[in-house]
């Protein structure tokens, strides 16, 4: 068998995605999304500091539906990254490595992230903040 006809290491073309790999890649992606999302927070804070007219203009931009979609996804990214980070801290204690536990905790992370996102937006909308 020649080594040139097969991948030298595990490769995306060889393995089909599993919840563990998808959640791992998503954790890295949401970390990057949160770093970029800080730019929106800085924009909002700068507008708040710049005065009433700048703040009103910023609210006009941040209140548009495309930006609201981005903000909704950003809130989901925050809660996903938080919940998955807690999962990783649990793993750091040496627990939760059985296959069934890994899958169960992965689904819990997804469910908790979605629930927390919906609760946060529900509270935001109920308070008239959006």
Short mmCIF file of C-alpha atoms in Angstrom, two decimals, residues 16-96:
data_model
loop_
_atom_site.label_atom_id
_atom_site.label_comp_id
_atom_site.label_asym_id
_atom_site.label_seq_id
_atom_site.Cartn_x
_atom_site.Cartn_y
_atom_site.Cartn_z
CA UNK A 16 -18.41 12.40 8.76
CA UNK A 17 -19.19 15.22 11.20
CA UNK A 18 -20.23 14.17 14.69
CA UNK A 19 -21.70 16.33 17.43
CA UNK A 20 -18.33 16.45 19.18
CA UNK A 21 -16.48 17.82 16.16
CA UNK A 22 -19.29 20.21 15.21
CA UNK A 23 -19.48 21.63 18.73
CA UNK A 24 -15.71 21.99 18.91
CA UNK A 25 -15.54 23.90 15.64
CA UNK A 26 -18.57 25.97 16.67
CA UNK A 27 -16.89 26.88 19.96
CA UNK A 28 -13.92 28.31 18.11
CA UNK A 29 -16.18 30.10 15.62
CA UNK A 30 -18.36 31.67 18.32
CA UNK A 31 -15.22 32.91 20.09
CA UNK A 32 -14.26 34.77 16.91
CA UNK A 33 -17.83 36.06 16.48
CA UNK A 34 -17.77 37.44 20.02
CA UNK A 35 -14.48 39.22 19.36
CA UNK A 36 -15.98 40.89 16.28
CA UNK A 37 -19.21 41.56 18.20
CA UNK A 38 -17.25 43.71 20.59
CA UNK A 39 -17.03 46.24 17.76
CA UNK A 40 -20.82 46.70 17.93
CA UNK A 41 -20.62 47.18 21.68
CA UNK A 42 -17.84 49.76 21.30
CA UNK A 43 -19.87 51.56 18.61
CA UNK A 44 -22.90 51.69 20.90
CA UNK A 45 -20.85 52.92 23.88
CA UNK A 46 -19.03 55.53 21.76
CA UNK A 47 -22.35 56.82 20.47
CA UNK A 48 -23.67 56.96 24.03
CA UNK A 49 -20.65 59.01 25.08
CA UNK A 50 -20.81 61.28 22.01
CA UNK A 51 -24.18 62.75 22.86
CA UNK A 52 -27.86 62.54 22.20
CA UNK A 53 -27.75 62.95 18.41
CA UNK A 54 -25.03 60.31 17.94
CA UNK A 55 -26.87 57.93 20.26
CA UNK A 56 -30.14 58.39 18.37
CA UNK A 57 -28.33 57.69 15.09
CA UNK A 58 -26.72 54.57 16.58
CA UNK A 59 -30.09 53.31 17.79
CA UNK A 60 -31.41 53.81 14.28
CA UNK A 61 -28.64 51.63 12.90
CA UNK A 62 -28.76 49.03 15.68
CA UNK A 63 -32.56 48.86 15.50
CA UNK A 64 -32.71 47.89 11.83
CA UNK A 65 -33.84 44.34 11.15
CA UNK A 66 -30.56 43.09 9.59
CA UNK A 67 -28.60 44.32 12.61
CA UNK A 68 -31.20 42.80 14.94
CA UNK A 69 -30.65 39.44 13.27
CA UNK A 70 -26.90 39.85 13.78
CA UNK A 71 -27.49 40.82 17.42
CA UNK A 72 -29.76 37.80 17.94
CA UNK A 73 -27.10 35.49 16.52
CA UNK A 74 -24.48 37.27 18.61
CA UNK A 75 -26.50 36.64 21.77
CA UNK A 76 -26.79 32.98 20.78
CA UNK A 77 -23.02 32.89 20.17
CA UNK A 78 -22.45 34.36 23.64
CA UNK A 79 -24.66 31.82 25.40
CA UNK A 80 -23.32 28.93 23.31
CA UNK A 81 -19.72 29.89 24.08
CA UNK A 82 -20.59 30.28 27.77
CA UNK A 83 -22.40 26.93 28.05
CA UNK A 84 -19.78 25.06 26.07
CA UNK A 85 -17.06 26.70 28.17
CA UNK A 86 -18.77 25.40 31.31
CA UNK A 87 -18.86 21.97 29.66
CA UNK A 88 -15.11 22.19 29.05
CA UNK A 89 -14.55 23.21 32.68
CA UNK A 90 -16.51 20.12 33.71
CA UNK A 91 -14.25 18.04 31.50
CA UNK A 92 -11.21 19.64 33.14
CA UNK A 93 -12.27 17.95 36.38
CA UNK A 94 -11.87 14.60 34.60
CA UNK A 95 -15.59 13.88 34.38
CA UNK A 96 -18.03 13.43 31.53
#
